[in-house]
Amino acid sequence: MNRLIIKGGNRIGGEIKLQGAKNSILPIMSATVLAKGETILKNCPELSDVYAAGRILTHLGCRVRKEKDGVLSISNNGLDKCSIPDKLMCEMRSSIIFLGAVLGECGECSLCFPGGCQLGPRPLDIHLSALRKMGVNVVEEHGCIKCRTPHGIKGSNIMLPFPSVGATENIILAAVRASGDTEIRNAAREPEIHDLLSYLRACGAKIECAGESTIHISGVSSLHGCEHSIMPDRIAAATYMAASAVTDGALRLTNTGGLDADSFSVFFEQMGCSVYHDQESIYIKSGKKLKAIKSLKTMPYPGFPTDMQAIMMAVLSRAEGTSVFEENIFESRYKHVDALNKMGADIKVYGKIAVVEGVNRLYGADVRATDLRGGASMVLAALSAEGTTTISDINHIDRGYEKIDVILSSAGAEIERKS
């Protein structure tokens, strides 16, 4: 199994080209099962989750080809299957997003519960309740879901009890080919949702956003392929900015066009960093001494993202003062704390609260990535630590970061991937 060997102490600086967004490309890849013909996706990141989604599409009957760096071609001339085997579903957490798309195309879908990071319970009640309102018969048995639409998917008015990203995406994918109109209220507002909507509109879908959290969809009989560029990855942007901040560096991120940089750069400014951005790049320079952030509560967009929690915790473990985190999205998203404490951090967890007392030094250690963002936090801690850190189980990190060792090496890190 691959490991990352990181010798800390080097400043992260220079220039990094930002990858396309993991949380955007996966729902868009699933949406291609609804669009006949060829879809060309640009700015695609090379991630293990993208390869997993490609294997699901191939199993369903699509043809997936990597044309050149950052370009993916997906041809859909009709699906061969309407079910996804357990082996493929278990490769990634967000595989459940294929449910709404396959239902919309076939009128039926069978699959098992998804795999990926173990972040506590991932209830699908919101997804399935909405689909039932749209005329879908849902049977759950032995960890699998079987859905059928005897009379086709029907448009419906749906009020989500919580702005779930996955549920919003599944409803959208089921609704674009439904008969009648669908209105989703209290929908998730993440930028990646709007990237999915942009792709679907380019394919011929009729979608309007009425206010910040209401989406109106008029079902159409067919969709066609198109050309679409995946938005930049805001969580990867925050990760590389964090790498520069915690190592007292100065870094420019390029390929950031269209990114809402204010939504996450504000946290680095609170720590004392200088952040500047224009239409195509973001520049960050670390402050002389990082400052603690009194309170960080994970919330749906535009609040503090749960995907940034572990990343910011690694940086704030080196900040001056006390920072308090409150995790409100996932129940088991503090698994990285033990590894950070092993490296010398001072973090105490009380239920969904984590209290971080900043320390002057971190130290290299042998640690294991527990999930995608937790693994990224260990990389950040290792970059600023004294000595050498070995991170195992980095398959989690590869799910969301494109060649993280190569990228960080180009920016000054002493990092090596070993089998």
CSV table of N, CA, C and O in Angstrom, one decimal, residues 54 88 110 141 199 221 250 283 355 365 415:
chain,number,residue,atom,x,y,z
A,54,GLY,N,-16.2,6.4,-13.3
A,54,GLY,CA,-16.0,5.9,-14.7
A,54,GLY,C,-16.3,4.5,-14.8
A,54,GLY,O,-16.9,4.0,-15.8
A,88,LEU,N,-18.9,-2.0,-7.0
A,88,LEU,CA,-18.7,-0.7,-7.5
A,88,LEU,C,-19.2,0.4,-6.6
A,88,LEU,O,-18.6,1.4,-6.5
A,110,SER,N,-31.5,-0.4,-9.1
A,110,SER,CA,-31.1,-1.2,-7.9
A,110,SER,C,-29.7,-1.0,-7.6
A,110,SER,O,-28.8,-1.0,-8.4
A,141,GLU,N,-33.9,-3.6,1.5
A,141,GLU,CA,-33.7,-4.9,2.1
A,141,GLU,C,-32.2,-5.3,2.0
A,141,GLU,O,-31.6,-5.2,1.0
A,199,TYR,N,-24.4,22.4,-16.2
A,199,TYR,CA,-24.3,21.3,-17.2
A,199,TYR,C,-25.6,20.8,-17.7
A,199,TYR,O,-25.8,20.6,-18.9
A,221,SER,N,-38.4,15.5,-22.2
A,221,SER,CA,-38.4,14.1,-22.7
A,221,SER,C,-37.1,13.6,-23.0
A,221,SER,O,-36.8,12.4,-22.9
A,250,ALA,N,4.3,31.9,1.0
A,250,ALA,CA,3.6,32.8,0.1
A,250,ALA,C,3.3,32.0,-1.2
A,250,ALA,O,4.2,31.6,-1.8
A,283,TYR,N,-3.9,34.8,-4.1
A,283,TYR,CA,-2.5,34.9,-3.5
A,283,TYR,C,-2.7,34.9,-2.0
A,283,TYR,O,-3.5,35.7,-1.5
A,355,VAL,N,-11.8,21.3,21.0
A,355,VAL,CA,-11.0,22.5,21.5
A,355,VAL,C,-9.6,22.3,21.2
A,355,VAL,O,-8.9,21.3,21.6
A,365,ALA,N,5.8,11.8,12.9
A,365,ALA,CA,5.3,10.5,13.5
A,365,ALA,C,4.8,9.6,12.3
A,365,ALA,O,4.6,10.0,11.2
A,415,ILE,N,8.6,15.7,-0.1
A,415,ILE,CA,7.5,14.7,0.0
A,415,ILE,C,7.7,13.6,-1.0
A,415,ILE,O,8.1,13.9,-2.1
